[in-house]
Coordinates of C-alpha atoms in Angstrom, one line a residue:
F1 CA 158.9 163.4 15.8
F2 CA 162.1 162.3 17.7
L3 CA 161.8 158.7 16.4
L4 CA 162.0 159.8 12.8
P5 CA 165.9 159.6 12.7
F6 CA 165.5 156.1 13.9
S7 CA 163.0 155.3 11.2
V8 CA 165.2 156.6 8.5
L9 CA 168.3 154.8 9.6
F10 CA 166.9 151.6 10.8
G11 CA 163.7 151.3 8.7
S12 CA 160.0 151.4 9.3
P13 CA 160.0 148.1 11.5
V14 CA 161.8 150.0 14.2
F15 CA 159.4 152.8 14.2
E16 CA 156.4 150.4 14.2
M17 CA 158.1 148.6 17.1
F18 CA 158.3 151.8 19.0
A19 CA 154.7 152.7 18.2
S20 CA 153.3 149.3 19.2
Q21 CA 155.2 149.4 22.5
A22 CA 153.9 152.9 23.3
G23 CA 150.4 151.6 22.4
R24 CA 150.8 148.8 24.9
V25 CA 152.4 150.9 27.8
A26 CA 150.1 153.9 27.5
P27 CA 146.7 152.2 28.4
A28 CA 148.7 150.3 31.2
L29 CA 150.0 153.5 32.7
S30 CA 146.8 155.4 32.3
G31 CA 144.9 152.5 34.0
S32 CA 147.3 152.3 37.0
V33 CA 147.1 156.0 37.7
L34 CA 143.2 156.0 37.4
L35 CA 143.2 152.9 39.7
G36 CA 145.4 154.8 42.2
L37 CA 143.1 157.5 42.3
G38 CA 140.2 155.3 42.8
L39 CA 138.5 156.1 39.5
L40 CA 136.8 153.7 37.1
S41 CA 139.0 153.4 34.1
R42 CA 138.9 151.3 30.9
S43 CA 142.0 150.8 28.9
S44 CA 141.8 151.5 25.1
P45 CA 141.5 148.2 23.0
S46 CA 144.6 146.9 21.4
S47 CA 145.3 146.6 17.7
S48 CA 145.6 142.7 18.2
V49 CA 142.0 142.5 19.6
A50 CA 139.4 141.3 17.2
R51 CA 136.1 143.1 17.2
S52 CA 132.8 141.4 16.6
S53 CA 132.5 143.4 13.3
D54 CA 135.9 142.1 11.9
D55 CA 135.8 139.4 9.3
H56 CA 139.2 137.9 10.5
I57 CA 141.6 137.8 13.6
P58 CA 144.6 140.2 13.4
S59 CA 147.9 138.4 13.8
L60 CA 149.6 138.5 17.1
S61 CA 153.2 139.9 17.6
Y62 CA 155.5 137.0 18.0
G63 CA 158.7 138.9 18.7
W64 CA 161.1 137.8 16.1
D65 CA 164.8 137.7 16.8
H66 CA 165.7 140.1 13.8
Q67 CA 163.5 142.9 15.0
G68 CA 165.9 144.5 17.5
F69 CA 168.0 147.6 16.8
L70 CA 171.2 145.7 15.8
D71 CA 169.8 142.2 15.4
A72 CA 170.3 140.5 12.0
F73 CA 168.5 137.7 10.2
D74 CA 169.1 134.1 11.3
A75 CA 171.1 132.7 8.3
K76 CA 170.2 129.3 9.1
A77 CA 166.6 130.0 9.3
I78 CA 166.8 131.7 5.9
R79 CA 168.5 128.6 4.4
R80 CA 165.8 126.3 5.9
G81 CA 163.2 128.8 4.8
Y82 CA 164.5 128.8 1.3
Q83 CA 164.2 124.9 1.2
V84 CA 160.6 125.1 2.5
Y85 CA 159.9 127.8 -0.4
K86 CA 161.6 125.6 -3.0
E87 CA 159.9 122.3 -2.0
V88 CA 156.5 123.6 -1.1
C89 CA 155.8 127.1 -2.0
A90 CA 157.4 127.3 -5.3
T91 CA 155.0 125.0 -6.9
C92 CA 152.4 127.8 -7.1
H93 CA 154.1 131.0 -6.0
S94 CA 156.9 133.0 -7.7
L95 CA 159.7 135.0 -6.2
E96 CA 160.4 137.3 -9.1
K97 CA 162.5 139.9 -7.4
I98 CA 165.1 137.7 -5.9
H99 CA 168.1 136.4 -7.9
F100 CA 170.5 133.5 -7.0
R101 CA 173.3 136.0 -6.4
E102 CA 171.5 137.7 -3.6
L103 CA 171.5 134.5 -1.5
V104 CA 175.4 134.4 -1.8
G105 CA 176.9 134.8 1.7
V106 CA 173.4 134.9 3.2
S107 CA 172.2 131.4 3.3
H108 CA 174.4 129.5 0.7
S109 CA 178.0 129.5 -0.7
T110 CA 178.7 130.7 -4.2
S111 CA 179.5 127.0 -5.4
E112 CA 176.2 125.8 -3.9
L113 CA 174.2 128.5 -5.7
V114 CA 176.2 128.0 -9.0
A115 CA 175.1 124.2 -8.8
M116 CA 171.6 125.1 -8.0
A117 CA 171.2 127.8 -10.8
S118 CA 172.7 125.3 -13.3
E119 CA 170.0 122.7 -12.6
I120 CA 167.3 125.0 -14.3
D121 CA 166.9 125.8 -18.0
V122 CA 166.5 129.5 -18.9
M123 CA 165.1 130.7 -22.1
D124 CA 167.5 133.3 -23.6
G125 CA 168.2 135.0 -26.8
P126 CA 168.1 135.8 -29.4
N127 CA 171.2 134.4 -30.8
D128 CA 173.1 135.5 -34.0
E129 CA 170.6 133.7 -36.1
G130 CA 167.7 135.6 -34.3
E131 CA 166.3 132.5 -32.5
M132 CA 165.7 132.0 -28.8
F133 CA 167.5 129.2 -27.1
E134 CA 167.8 127.5 -23.7
R135 CA 170.9 127.7 -21.5
P136 CA 171.8 126.5 -17.9
G137 CA 170.8 129.1 -15.3
K138 CA 173.5 131.3 -13.6
L139 CA 173.8 133.4 -10.6
T140 CA 172.3 136.6 -12.3
D141 CA 169.1 134.8 -13.1
P142 CA 165.9 135.2 -10.9
L143 CA 164.5 132.3 -9.1
P144 CA 162.4 130.1 -11.6
K145 CA 158.7 130.9 -11.9
P146 CA 156.1 128.1 -11.5
Y147 CA 154.1 129.2 -14.5
A148 CA 155.2 130.7 -17.9
N149 CA 152.6 133.5 -17.6
E150 CA 149.7 134.9 -15.6
E151 CA 147.1 133.0 -17.8
A152 CA 148.8 129.7 -17.2
G153 CA 148.7 130.4 -13.4
R154 CA 145.1 131.2 -13.4
A155 CA 144.2 128.2 -15.5
A156 CA 146.0 125.9 -13.0
N157 CA 144.4 127.4 -9.9
G158 CA 140.7 127.7 -10.9
G159 CA 141.0 131.4 -12.1
A160 CA 142.9 132.6 -9.1
L161 CA 146.5 133.7 -9.5
P162 CA 148.7 132.8 -6.7
P163 CA 150.5 136.1 -5.7
D164 CA 154.1 136.7 -6.0
L165 CA 155.9 136.5 -2.6
S166 CA 158.8 138.8 -3.2
L167 CA 157.3 141.7 -1.3
I168 CA 154.4 139.7 0.6
A169 CA 155.9 140.6 4.0
K170 CA 155.5 144.3 3.2
A171 CA 152.3 144.1 1.2
R172 CA 150.2 142.5 4.2
H173 CA 149.3 144.2 7.5
G174 CA 151.2 142.4 10.1
G175 CA 154.2 141.5 7.8
V176 CA 156.0 138.4 9.0
D177 CA 153.6 137.9 11.9
Y178 CA 150.7 137.7 9.4
I179 CA 152.6 135.0 7.2
F180 CA 153.3 132.8 10.3
A181 CA 149.8 133.2 11.7
L182 CA 148.2 132.3 8.2
L183 CA 150.4 129.2 7.7
T184 CA 149.6 127.8 11.1
G185 CA 146.0 129.0 11.5
Y186 CA 144.1 126.5 9.5
C187 CA 141.2 124.9 11.5
D188 CA 137.6 123.7 11.2
A189 CA 135.0 126.3 10.3
P190 CA 132.8 127.4 13.3
A191 CA 129.2 126.4 13.5
G192 CA 127.1 128.5 11.2
K193 CA 130.1 129.4 8.9
V194 CA 129.3 128.2 5.4
M195 CA 132.2 127.3 3.3
L196 CA 132.1 127.1 -0.5
P197 CA 133.5 124.2 -2.3
G198 CA 137.3 124.5 -2.8
L199 CA 137.8 126.9 0.0
Y200 CA 139.4 126.4 3.5
Y201 CA 138.7 128.1 6.8
N202 CA 141.5 130.3 8.2
P203 CA 140.5 133.0 10.7
Y204 CA 143.6 135.1 10.0
F205 CA 142.7 135.5 6.2
A206 CA 140.3 138.4 5.4
G207 CA 136.7 136.9 5.0
G208 CA 138.0 133.5 6.8
A209 CA 137.7 131.7 3.4
I210 CA 141.0 131.0 1.5
A211 CA 141.5 129.0 -1.8
M212 CA 145.0 127.8 -0.8
P213 CA 144.7 124.4 1.0
P214 CA 147.0 124.0 4.2
P215 CA 150.4 124.0 2.8
L216 CA 152.5 122.6 5.5
Q217 CA 152.4 119.2 7.3
D218 CA 154.7 117.7 9.9
G219 CA 157.6 116.1 8.2
Q220 CA 156.9 117.5 4.9
V221 CA 160.5 118.3 4.3
E222 CA 163.8 117.0 5.6
Y223 CA 166.3 119.5 7.0
P224 CA 169.9 118.7 6.3
D225 CA 170.9 120.0 9.7
G226 CA 168.6 117.8 11.6
T227 CA 166.1 120.3 12.7
P228 CA 162.7 118.7 13.3
A229 CA 160.4 119.7 10.3
T230 CA 157.3 120.5 12.5
T231 CA 154.5 122.6 10.9
S232 CA 155.4 125.6 13.2
Q233 CA 159.1 125.2 12.5
M234 CA 158.6 125.2 8.8
A235 CA 156.2 128.2 9.0
K236 CA 158.7 130.1 11.1
D237 CA 161.6 129.4 8.7
V238 CA 159.7 130.3 5.5
S239 CA 158.3 133.4 7.3
V240 CA 161.8 134.6 8.2
F241 CA 162.9 133.8 4.5
L242 CA 160.0 135.8 3.1
N243 CA 160.8 138.6 5.3
W244 CA 164.5 138.7 4.3
A245 CA 163.3 138.6 0.6
A246 CA 161.2 141.7 1.1
E247 CA 164.2 143.5 2.4
P248 CA 167.4 141.9 1.7
E249 CA 169.3 145.0 2.7
H250 CA 168.0 144.7 6.3
D251 CA 171.3 143.7 7.9
S252 CA 173.4 146.2 6.0
R253 CA 170.9 149.0 6.6
K254 CA 171.1 148.5 10.4
L255 CA 175.0 148.4 10.2
Q256 CA 175.1 151.6 8.2
G257 CA 172.6 153.2 10.5
F258 CA 174.6 152.2 13.7
K259 CA 177.8 153.8 12.0
A260 CA 175.9 156.8 11.0
L261 CA 174.7 157.3 14.6
I262 CA 178.4 156.9 15.8
V263 CA 179.5 159.6 13.3
L264 CA 176.6 161.9 14.3
G265 CA 177.4 161.4 18.0
A266 CA 181.1 162.3 17.4
T267 CA 180.2 165.2 15.2
L268 CA 177.8 166.5 18.0
A269 CA 180.5 166.1 20.6
V270 CA 183.2 168.0 18.5
T271 CA 180.7 170.7 17.6
G272 CA 179.6 171.2 21.2
Y273 CA 183.3 171.6 22.3
Y274 CA 184.1 174.0 19.5
K275 CA 181.1 176.0 20.4
R276 CA 182.2 176.2 24.1
F277 CA 185.8 176.9 23.1
R278 CA 184.7 179.5 20.6
W279 CA 182.3 181.4 22.8
S280 CA 183.8 180.9 26.2
P281 CA 185.9 184.4 26.1
L282 CA 182.6 186.3 25.3
K283 CA 180.5 184.3 27.8
T284 CA 183.1 184.6 30.7
R285 CA 184.1 188.2 30.2
R286 CA 183.2 190.9 32.7
I287 CA 182.0 194.2 31.7
S288 CA 182.5 197.1 34.0
Y289 CA 181.0 200.5 33.5
V290 CA 183.0 203.4 34.7
N291 CA 181.4 206.9 35.3

Protein backbone atom coordinates (compact mmCIF):
# COMPACT_ATOMS: atom_id res chain seq x y z
CA PHE A 1 0.00 0.00 0.00
CA PHE A 2 2.82 2.43 0.82
CA LEU A 3 4.17 2.00 -2.75
CA LEU A 4 0.98 3.34 -4.30
CA PRO A 5 2.07 7.04 -4.33
CA PHE A 6 5.31 6.07 -6.06
CA SER A 7 3.39 4.01 -8.60
CA VAL A 8 1.13 6.97 -9.38
CA LEU A 9 3.94 9.50 -9.64
CA PHE A 10 6.64 7.47 -11.32
CA GLY A 11 4.53 4.90 -13.18
CA SER A 12 3.96 1.16 -12.99
CA PRO A 13 7.59 0.20 -13.87
CA VAL A 14 8.75 1.54 -10.50
CA PHE A 15 6.06 -0.42 -8.67
CA GLU A 16 7.01 -3.53 -10.63
CA MET A 17 10.67 -2.93 -9.79
CA PHE A 18 9.88 -2.81 -6.05
CA ALA A 19 7.75 -5.93 -6.34
CA SER A 20 10.41 -7.83 -8.25
CA GLN A 21 13.11 -6.81 -5.78
CA ALA A 22 10.90 -7.85 -2.89
CA GLY A 23 10.30 -11.17 -4.61
CA ARG A 24 14.04 -11.74 -4.83
CA VAL A 25 14.90 -10.58 -1.32
CA ALA A 26 12.13 -12.37 0.57
CA PRO A 27 13.13 -15.94 -0.38
CA ALA A 28 16.77 -15.16 0.39
CA LEU A 29 15.97 -13.77 3.84
CA SER A 30 13.64 -16.65 4.69
CA GLY A 31 16.25 -19.14 3.55
CA SER A 32 18.97 -17.51 5.66
CA VAL A 33 16.79 -17.49 8.77
CA LEU A 34 15.82 -21.13 8.39
CA LEU A 35 19.41 -22.10 7.70
CA GLY A 36 20.51 -20.35 10.86
CA LEU A 37 17.93 -22.29 12.81
CA GLY A 38 19.19 -25.53 11.31
CA LEU A 39 15.91 -26.23 9.52
CA LEU A 40 15.43 -27.51 6.01
CA SER A 41 14.14 -24.78 3.78
CA ARG A 42 13.38 -24.31 0.13
CA SER A 43 13.05 -20.87 -1.39
CA SER A 44 10.06 -20.14 -3.57
CA PRO A 45 10.66 -20.26 -7.34
CA SER A 46 11.38 -16.99 -9.09
CA SER A 47 9.18 -15.66 -11.83
CA SER A 48 12.14 -15.85 -14.25
CA VAL A 49 12.51 -19.63 -13.79
CA ALA A 50 10.93 -21.74 -16.50
CA ARG A 51 8.80 -24.70 -15.43
CA SER A 52 8.63 -27.96 -17.32
CA SER A 53 4.99 -27.21 -18.21
CA ASP A 54 5.81 -23.82 -19.78
CA ASP A 55 5.90 -23.51 -23.55
CA HIS A 56 8.54 -20.76 -23.51
CA ILE A 57 11.32 -19.28 -21.39
CA PRO A 58 10.42 -16.08 -19.50
CA SER A 59 12.73 -13.17 -20.25
CA LEU A 60 15.35 -12.17 -17.71
CA SER A 61 15.62 -8.74 -16.10
CA TYR A 62 18.52 -6.96 -17.78
CA GLY A 63 18.51 -3.84 -15.61
CA TRP A 64 18.04 -0.98 -18.09
CA ASP A 65 19.56 2.41 -17.42
CA HIS A 66 16.22 4.25 -17.58
CA GLN A 67 14.46 2.16 -14.94
CA GLY A 68 15.74 4.06 -11.91
CA PHE A 69 13.73 6.62 -9.95
CA LEU A 70 15.21 9.67 -11.70
CA ASP A 71 16.85 8.00 -14.70
CA ALA A 72 15.86 9.15 -18.19
CA PHE A 73 16.03 7.41 -21.53
CA ASP A 74 19.35 7.44 -23.36
CA ALA A 75 18.77 9.87 -26.23
CA LYS A 76 21.61 8.38 -28.29
CA ALA A 77 20.14 4.89 -27.89
CA ILE A 78 16.72 6.19 -28.99
CA ARG A 79 18.31 7.74 -32.08
CA ARG A 80 20.13 4.54 -32.96
CA GLY A 81 17.00 2.51 -32.17
CA TYR A 82 14.94 4.64 -34.53
CA GLN A 83 17.50 3.98 -37.26
CA VAL A 84 17.20 0.23 -36.67
CA TYR A 85 13.41 0.46 -36.73
CA LYS A 86 13.42 2.55 -39.91
CA GLU A 87 15.89 0.35 -41.82
CA VAL A 88 14.85 -3.07 -40.50
CA CYS A 89 11.56 -3.23 -38.60
CA ALA A 90 9.57 -0.70 -40.64
CA THR A 91 9.52 -3.03 -43.65
CA CYS A 92 6.81 -5.08 -41.88
CA HIS A 93 5.78 -3.32 -38.64
CA SER A 94 4.03 0.00 -38.21
CA LEU A 95 4.34 2.57 -35.43
CA GLU A 96 1.03 4.35 -35.86
CA LYS A 97 0.87 6.25 -32.57
CA ILE A 98 4.21 8.03 -32.99
CA HIS A 99 4.46 11.23 -35.02
CA PHE A 100 7.58 12.93 -36.30
CA ARG A 101 7.04 15.86 -33.94
CA GLU A 102 7.36 13.61 -30.89
CA LEU A 103 10.99 12.90 -31.78
CA VAL A 104 11.89 16.59 -31.70
CA GLY A 105 14.33 17.26 -28.87
CA VAL A 106 14.42 13.57 -27.96
CA SER A 107 16.58 12.01 -30.64
CA HIS A 108 16.62 14.47 -33.55
CA SER A 109 16.53 18.19 -34.17
CA THR A 110 13.60 19.97 -35.78
CA SER A 111 15.46 20.52 -39.06
CA GLU A 112 16.43 16.86 -39.28
CA LEU A 113 12.86 15.67 -38.75
CA VAL A 114 11.44 18.19 -41.21
CA ALA A 115 13.81 16.83 -43.84
CA MET A 116 12.96 13.22 -42.92
CA ALA A 117 9.22 13.87 -43.02
CA SER A 118 9.42 15.61 -46.39
CA GLU A 119 10.92 12.47 -47.92
CA ILE A 120 7.59 10.64 -47.72
CA ASP A 121 4.40 11.31 -49.67
CA VAL A 122 1.18 11.51 -47.66
CA MET A 123 -2.29 11.11 -49.10
CA ASP A 124 -4.37 14.10 -48.02
CA GLY A 125 -7.55 15.80 -48.98
CA PRO A 126 -10.07 16.29 -50.26
CA ASN A 127 -9.13 19.55 -51.96
CA ASP A 128 -11.50 22.25 -53.19
CA GLU A 129 -12.47 20.01 -56.10
CA GLY A 130 -13.25 17.06 -53.83
CA GLU A 131 -10.24 15.01 -54.90
CA MET A 132 -7.53 13.38 -52.81
CA PHE A 133 -3.97 14.48 -53.42
CA GLU A 134 -0.43 13.68 -52.32
CA ARG A 135 1.75 16.12 -50.44
CA PRO A 136 5.16 15.99 -48.75
CA GLY A 137 5.08 14.82 -45.16
CA LYS A 138 5.33 17.20 -42.23
CA LEU A 139 6.02 17.00 -38.51
CA THR A 140 2.40 16.41 -37.57
CA ASP A 141 2.18 13.25 -39.67
CA PRO A 142 2.59 9.80 -38.09
CA LEU A 143 5.47 7.58 -39.10
CA PRO A 144 4.69 5.88 -42.44
CA LYS A 145 3.06 2.45 -42.45
CA PRO A 146 4.55 -0.42 -44.47
CA TYR A 147 1.14 -1.47 -45.85
CA ALA A 148 -1.86 0.49 -47.00
CA ASN A 149 -4.28 -1.66 -44.98
CA GLU A 150 -4.51 -4.85 -42.93
CA GLU A 151 -5.45 -6.97 -45.94
CA ALA A 152 -2.29 -5.95 -47.76
CA GLY A 153 -0.23 -6.75 -44.65
CA ARG A 154 -1.74 -10.22 -44.35
CA ALA A 155 -1.33 -10.93 -48.05
CA ALA A 156 2.37 -10.04 -47.87
CA ASN A 157 3.03 -12.21 -44.80
CA GLY A 158 1.22 -15.45 -45.51
CA GLY A 159 -1.97 -14.48 -43.71
CA ALA A 160 -0.27 -13.21 -40.53
CA LEU A 161 -0.52 -9.50 -39.78
CA PRO A 162 2.68 -8.05 -38.23
CA PRO A 163 1.62 -6.25 -35.04
CA ASP A 164 1.89 -2.52 -34.60
CA LEU A 165 4.83 -1.73 -32.32
CA SER A 166 3.55 1.48 -30.75
CA LEU A 167 2.62 -0.22 -27.46
CA ILE A 168 4.45 -3.52 -27.83
CA ALA A 169 6.58 -2.81 -24.76
CA LYS A 170 3.41 -2.63 -22.66
CA ALA A 171 1.44 -5.31 -24.47
CA ARG A 172 3.93 -8.10 -23.74
CA HIS A 173 4.74 -9.54 -20.33
CA GLY A 174 8.32 -8.57 -19.56
CA GLY A 175 8.17 -5.36 -21.61
CA VAL A 176 11.55 -4.18 -22.87
CA ASP A 177 13.25 -7.31 -21.47
CA TYR A 178 10.98 -9.49 -23.60
CA ILE A 179 11.73 -7.49 -26.76
CA PHE A 180 15.49 -7.80 -26.28
CA ALA A 181 15.28 -11.50 -25.40
CA LEU A 182 13.09 -12.22 -28.43
CA LEU A 183 15.38 -10.40 -30.87
CA THR A 184 18.50 -12.16 -29.60
CA GLY A 185 16.96 -15.54 -28.73
CA TYR A 186 16.80 -17.27 -32.12
CA CYS A 187 18.56 -20.65 -32.12
CA ASP A 188 18.28 -24.16 -33.49
CA ALA A 189 15.30 -26.18 -32.33
CA PRO A 190 16.11 -28.86 -29.74
CA ALA A 191 15.87 -32.54 -30.56
CA GLY A 192 12.26 -33.65 -30.81
CA LYS A 193 10.89 -30.18 -31.54
CA VAL A 194 9.17 -30.33 -34.91
CA MET A 195 9.11 -27.00 -36.75
CA LEU A 196 6.60 -26.43 -39.51
CA PRO A 197 7.76 -24.84 -42.76
CA GLY A 198 8.07 -21.07 -42.49
CA LEU A 199 8.47 -21.05 -38.71
CA TYR A 200 11.61 -20.36 -36.67
CA TYR A 201 12.50 -21.55 -33.19
CA ASN A 202 12.72 -18.94 -30.46
CA PRO A 203 12.45 -20.17 -26.84
CA TYR A 204 11.24 -16.76 -25.63
CA PHE A 205 8.20 -16.75 -27.91
CA ALA A 206 5.03 -18.46 -26.68
CA GLY A 207 4.99 -21.91 -28.22
CA GLY A 208 8.60 -21.59 -29.38
CA ALA A 209 7.64 -21.24 -33.06
CA ILE A 210 7.55 -17.76 -34.60
CA ALA A 211 6.83 -16.77 -38.19
CA MET A 212 9.23 -13.80 -38.13
CA PRO A 213 12.72 -14.77 -39.30
CA PRO A 214 15.73 -13.51 -37.33
CA PRO A 215 15.55 -9.78 -38.10
CA LEU A 216 19.01 -8.69 -36.97
CA GLN A 217 22.46 -9.64 -38.21
CA ASP A 218 25.86 -8.20 -37.32
CA GLY A 219 26.65 -5.14 -39.42
CA GLN A 220 23.14 -4.87 -40.80
CA VAL A 221 23.07 -1.10 -40.25
CA GLU A 222 25.80 1.49 -40.07
CA TYR A 223 25.60 3.86 -37.11
CA PRO A 224 26.75 7.42 -37.91
CA ASP A 225 28.31 7.74 -34.43
CA GLY A 226 30.61 4.78 -35.03
CA THR A 227 28.95 2.39 -32.57
CA PRO A 228 29.60 -1.23 -33.62
CA ALA A 229 26.34 -2.57 -35.07
CA THR A 230 26.38 -6.00 -33.43
CA THR A 231 23.18 -7.99 -33.08
CA SER A 232 23.00 -7.37 -29.33
CA GLN A 233 23.70 -3.65 -29.75
CA MET A 234 20.99 -3.22 -32.37
CA ALA A 235 18.56 -5.25 -30.26
CA LYS A 236 19.34 -3.09 -27.23
CA ASP A 237 18.89 0.17 -29.15
CA VAL A 238 15.61 -0.78 -30.83
CA SER A 239 14.29 -2.15 -27.51
CA VAL A 240 14.99 1.21 -25.85
CA PHE A 241 13.35 3.01 -28.75
CA LEU A 242 10.21 0.86 -28.57
CA ASN A 243 10.08 1.31 -24.80
CA TRP A 244 10.21 5.08 -25.33
CA ALA A 245 7.52 4.82 -28.04
CA ALA A 246 5.21 3.07 -25.56
CA GLU A 247 5.61 5.87 -22.99
CA PRO A 248 7.08 9.05 -24.53
CA GLU A 249 6.03 10.94 -21.39
CA HIS A 250 8.43 8.81 -19.31
CA ASP A 251 11.07 11.47 -18.60
CA SER A 252 8.64 14.33 -17.96
CA ARG A 253 6.52 12.10 -15.72
CA LYS A 254 9.49 11.30 -13.49
CA LEU A 255 10.47 14.97 -13.36
CA GLN A 256 6.95 16.04 -12.44
CA GLY A 257 6.76 13.25 -9.87
CA PHE A 258 10.00 14.41 -8.25
CA LYS A 259 8.70 17.97 -8.10
CA ALA A 260 5.44 16.74 -6.60
CA LEU A 261 7.34 14.85 -3.88
CA ILE A 262 9.31 18.00 -3.04
CA VAL A 263 6.10 20.02 -2.76
CA LEU A 264 4.43 17.32 -0.68
CA GLY A 265 7.45 17.14 1.61
CA ALA A 266 7.51 20.91 2.09
CA THR A 267 3.76 20.93 2.71
CA LEU A 268 4.14 18.17 5.29
CA ALA A 269 6.88 20.08 7.08
CA VAL A 270 4.85 23.31 7.16
CA THR A 271 1.74 21.44 8.29
CA GLY A 272 3.65 19.71 11.07
CA TYR A 273 5.18 22.95 12.29
CA TYR A 274 1.79 24.71 12.21
CA LYS A 275 0.19 21.86 14.11
CA ARG A 276 2.78 22.03 16.87
CA PHE A 277 2.59 25.84 16.99
CA ARG A 278 -1.20 25.82 17.10
CA TRP A 279 -1.59 23.11 19.72
CA SER A 280 1.47 23.80 21.87
CA PRO A 281 -0.41 26.14 24.30
CA LEU A 282 -3.00 23.45 24.91
CA LYS A 283 -0.59 20.56 25.19
CA THR A 284 1.87 22.35 27.49
CA ARG A 285 -0.60 24.02 29.85
CA ARG A 286 -0.89 22.87 33.43
CA ILE A 287 -4.26 22.24 34.97
CA SER A 288 -4.52 22.57 38.72
CA TYR A 289 -7.55 21.56 40.74
CA VAL A 290 -8.20 23.63 43.89
CA ASN A 291 -10.52 22.46 46.64
